[in-house]
Short mmCIF file of C-alpha atoms in Angstrom, two decimals:
data_model
loop_
_atom_site.label_atom_id
_atom_site.label_comp_id
_atom_site.label_asym_id
_atom_site.label_seq_id
_atom_site.Cartn_x
_atom_site.Cartn_y
_atom_site.Cartn_z
CA MET A 299 120.92 28.79 102.88
CA LEU A 300 121.07 30.91 106.10
CA ALA A 301 123.39 33.29 104.79
CA ARG A 302 121.65 33.72 101.86
CA PHE A 303 118.62 34.64 103.53
CA LEU A 304 120.33 37.24 105.66
CA LEU A 305 121.70 38.66 102.74
CA ILE A 306 118.53 39.16 101.03
CA VAL A 307 116.90 40.50 104.29
CA GLN A 308 119.75 42.83 104.16
CA SER A 309 119.57 44.20 100.67
CA VAL A 310 115.63 44.53 101.09
CA LEU A 311 116.07 47.13 104.21
CA VAL A 312 118.80 48.91 102.37
CA LEU A 313 116.62 49.22 99.29
CA ALA A 314 113.70 50.40 101.65
CA ALA A 315 115.83 52.87 103.69
CA LEU A 316 116.95 54.13 100.32
CA VAL A 317 113.64 54.76 98.94
CA CYS A 318 112.29 56.28 102.58
CA ALA A 319 115.46 58.67 102.36
CA SER A 320 114.76 59.86 98.76
CA ASP A 321 111.06 60.57 99.66
CA LYS A 322 112.06 62.67 102.74
CA THR A 323 110.55 66.30 102.33
CA TYR A 324 111.75 69.78 103.57
CA ARG A 325 110.65 73.09 104.26
CA LEU A 326 112.26 76.14 103.21
CA ARG A 327 111.57 79.27 105.39
CA GLY A 328 111.90 82.92 104.93
CA ALA A 329 110.71 86.39 105.52
CA ILE A 330 109.88 89.68 103.36
CA VAL A 331 111.88 92.60 105.52
CA ALA A 332 110.57 95.97 105.00
CA ASN A 333 112.76 98.62 103.40
CA ASN A 334 112.39 102.12 101.93
CA ILE A 335 110.04 100.38 98.92
CA LEU A 336 108.19 98.37 101.15
CA SER A 337 107.31 100.05 104.39
CA ASP A 338 104.51 97.79 105.89
CA VAL A 339 104.95 94.22 104.96
CA SER A 340 101.55 93.36 106.45
CA GLU A 341 99.76 94.53 103.48
CA LEU A 342 101.14 91.94 101.48
CA ALA A 343 99.44 89.14 103.04
CA THR A 344 96.78 88.61 101.32
CA ARG A 345 97.93 89.54 98.05
CA ALA A 346 101.39 87.76 97.51
CA HIS A 347 102.85 84.19 97.90
CA ALA A 348 105.70 82.33 98.01
CA VAL A 349 106.27 80.34 94.36
CA VAL A 350 108.63 77.48 93.96
CA ASN A 351 109.49 76.25 90.58
CA GLY A 352 106.43 78.63 88.88
CA GLY A 353 103.60 76.90 91.12
CA GLU A 354 104.58 73.46 91.75
CA HIS A 355 104.59 74.59 95.73
CA ARG A 356 103.38 77.22 97.26
CA GLY A 357 103.59 79.19 100.63
CA TYR A 358 101.80 81.97 102.03
CA ILE A 359 102.80 84.93 103.67
CA GLN A 360 101.70 85.69 106.95
CA LYS A 361 101.25 89.27 108.58
CA ASP A 362 104.48 89.59 109.63
CA GLY A 363 106.29 88.94 106.68
CA SER A 364 107.28 85.05 107.29
CA PHE A 365 106.22 82.33 104.91
CA VAL A 366 106.69 78.36 104.64
CA VAL A 367 107.20 76.52 101.65
CA GLU A 368 106.43 72.93 102.25
CA ASN A 369 107.31 69.42 100.98
CA LEU A 370 110.36 70.25 99.10
CA LYS A 371 112.69 67.15 98.11
CA LEU A 372 116.93 67.58 97.69
CA GLY A 373 117.57 69.37 94.85
CA ASP A 374 117.11 73.11 92.94
CA TRP A 375 114.46 75.37 93.03
CA LEU A 376 113.74 78.60 91.81
CA LEU A 377 111.70 80.68 94.61
CA GLU A 378 109.66 83.66 93.29
CA ILE A 379 107.57 86.42 95.49
CA GLN A 380 104.47 87.02 93.25
CA SER A 381 102.79 90.19 94.18
CA ALA A 382 100.95 92.50 92.01
CA ASP A 383 102.20 95.61 93.65
CA TYR A 384 105.88 94.92 93.97
CA ALA A 385 108.70 93.26 92.32
CA PHE A 386 111.02 91.07 94.67
CA PRO A 387 114.34 89.21 93.47
CA LYS A 388 114.54 85.52 92.59
CA LEU A 389 116.18 83.13 94.13
CA HIS A 390 118.29 79.89 93.40
CA VAL A 391 117.57 77.56 96.18
CA ARG A 392 119.87 74.54 96.56
CA ILE A 393 118.59 72.03 99.15
CA ALA A 394 121.26 69.38 99.99
CA THR A 395 122.73 67.09 102.48
CA ASN A 396 125.83 66.67 103.86
CA ASP A 397 128.04 64.11 105.23
CA GLU A 398 126.44 63.82 108.70
CA GLY A 399 122.40 63.72 106.41
CA ARG A 400 121.41 67.01 107.70
CA ALA A 401 119.85 69.33 105.14
CA SER A 402 121.47 72.81 104.02
CA VAL A 403 119.96 75.37 102.45
CA ALA A 404 122.31 77.50 99.83
CA ALA A 405 120.19 80.46 98.11
CA ARG A 406 121.23 83.17 95.54
CA TYR A 407 119.99 85.77 93.86
CA VAL A 408 119.38 84.74 90.24
CA GLN A 409 118.18 86.50 86.67
CA ILE A 410 116.05 85.24 84.64
CA GLY A 411 117.31 83.49 81.52
CA SER A 412 120.79 83.26 82.91
CA GLU A 413 122.27 80.25 83.89
CA TRP A 414 122.69 79.24 87.61
CA SER A 415 126.05 80.03 88.67
CA GLU A 416 127.89 79.28 91.88
CA ASP A 417 129.63 82.29 91.91
CA ALA A 418 127.20 84.72 93.54
CA PRO A 419 127.33 84.98 97.44
CA VAL A 420 125.06 82.72 99.68
CA LEU A 421 122.31 84.38 101.65
CA ALA A 422 121.70 83.45 105.05
CA TYR A 423 119.05 80.88 106.21
CA PRO A 424 116.00 81.53 106.91
CA LEU A 425 116.16 83.53 103.76
CA LYS A 426 115.40 87.73 104.33
CA ILE A 427 113.80 88.76 100.92
CA GLU A 428 113.28 92.80 100.11
CA ALA A 429 111.13 94.44 97.68
CA SER A 430 113.71 95.33 94.74
CA ALA A 431 110.60 98.08 93.18
CA LYS A 432 106.86 99.14 93.48
CA TYR A 433 104.76 98.51 90.47
CA ASP A 434 103.27 101.52 89.21
CA PHE A 435 100.41 100.73 86.85
CA PHE A 436 98.69 104.28 86.70
CA THR A 437 99.85 106.69 83.98
CA PRO A 438 98.93 110.72 84.24
CA ARG A 439 97.12 112.23 81.63
CA GLN A 440 98.98 114.71 79.11
CA GLY A 441 97.81 117.91 79.31
CA PHE A 442 96.75 120.31 76.55
CA SER A 443 99.36 121.07 73.91
CA ILE A 444 98.49 122.82 70.72
CA ILE A 445 101.50 121.38 69.13
CA THR A 446 100.45 117.91 69.76
CA MET A 447 96.99 118.88 68.56
CA PHE A 448 98.26 120.47 65.29
CA SER A 449 100.71 117.24 64.48
CA ASN A 450 97.58 114.97 64.70
CA PRO A 451 97.33 113.63 61.10
CA TYR A 452 93.47 114.16 60.91
CA MET A 453 94.29 118.09 61.68
CA LEU A 454 96.59 118.00 59.15
CA MET A 455 94.56 116.69 56.57
CA VAL A 456 92.10 119.46 57.88
CA GLY A 457 94.42 122.11 57.42
CA ALA A 458 95.29 121.25 54.01
CA SER A 459 91.82 120.88 52.70
CA LEU A 460 90.90 124.77 54.04
CA ALA A 461 94.02 125.67 52.52
CA ALA A 462 92.87 124.31 49.21
CA ILE A 463 89.65 125.91 49.54
CA PHE A 464 90.69 129.61 50.39
CA ILE A 465 93.82 129.59 48.09
CA MET A 466 92.15 127.94 44.76
CA PRO A 467 89.70 130.78 44.39
CA LYS A 468 92.56 133.22 44.63
CA LEU A 469 94.73 131.05 42.34
CA GLN A 470 91.78 131.15 39.74
CA ALA A 471 91.89 134.96 39.77
CA ASN A 472 95.04 135.39 39.08
CA LEU A 473 94.91 133.31 35.68
CA ASP A 474 94.69 134.76 32.02
CA PRO A 475 91.14 134.54 30.69
CA GLU A 476 92.22 131.85 28.40
CA ALA A 477 93.70 129.35 30.73
CA LEU A 478 90.20 130.03 32.85
CA LYS A 479 88.15 129.16 29.80
CA GLU A 480 90.11 125.94 29.23
CA LEU A 481 89.71 124.73 33.12
CA GLN A 482 86.08 125.89 32.82
CA GLU A 483 85.68 123.52 29.74
CA LYS A 484 86.87 120.52 31.19
#
């Protein structure tokens, strides 16, 4: 009877430990690094966020460029830096535990629409992310050009109408009198 009771207590403790271990969360640390595209990281602080899996988890970027994303569980995650001014590469982040129970982070660059492969090199942790491009929403106005003005369909219609107005009387003057009478009767 006592052995059965100890067996039940032991299995309850093991189940409780498994449940507690699966609820453990981790934090992901990284930083935005200045490069030739983004020279001043502090200008990102109010307009960019570190987003995991499209918004499940979010981290705010500090003035020094560092960010922390809290409450991540073991597994695979997609890390994006959302910014209105700069484009950043997307990262596949895998959080796993080793044999000793310590968490390890493996991050790789990933292209959206492609499978997450293990072939890409693993980035150092804490993550250092550089801007890959600057968005340019301004398009300069085109200058005046005679060719583009006359290639406009409306200008072509106006030109054809003017040609008909000025050329038709000259064509009628060259007609013989009988053909002219016939046209006037119709």
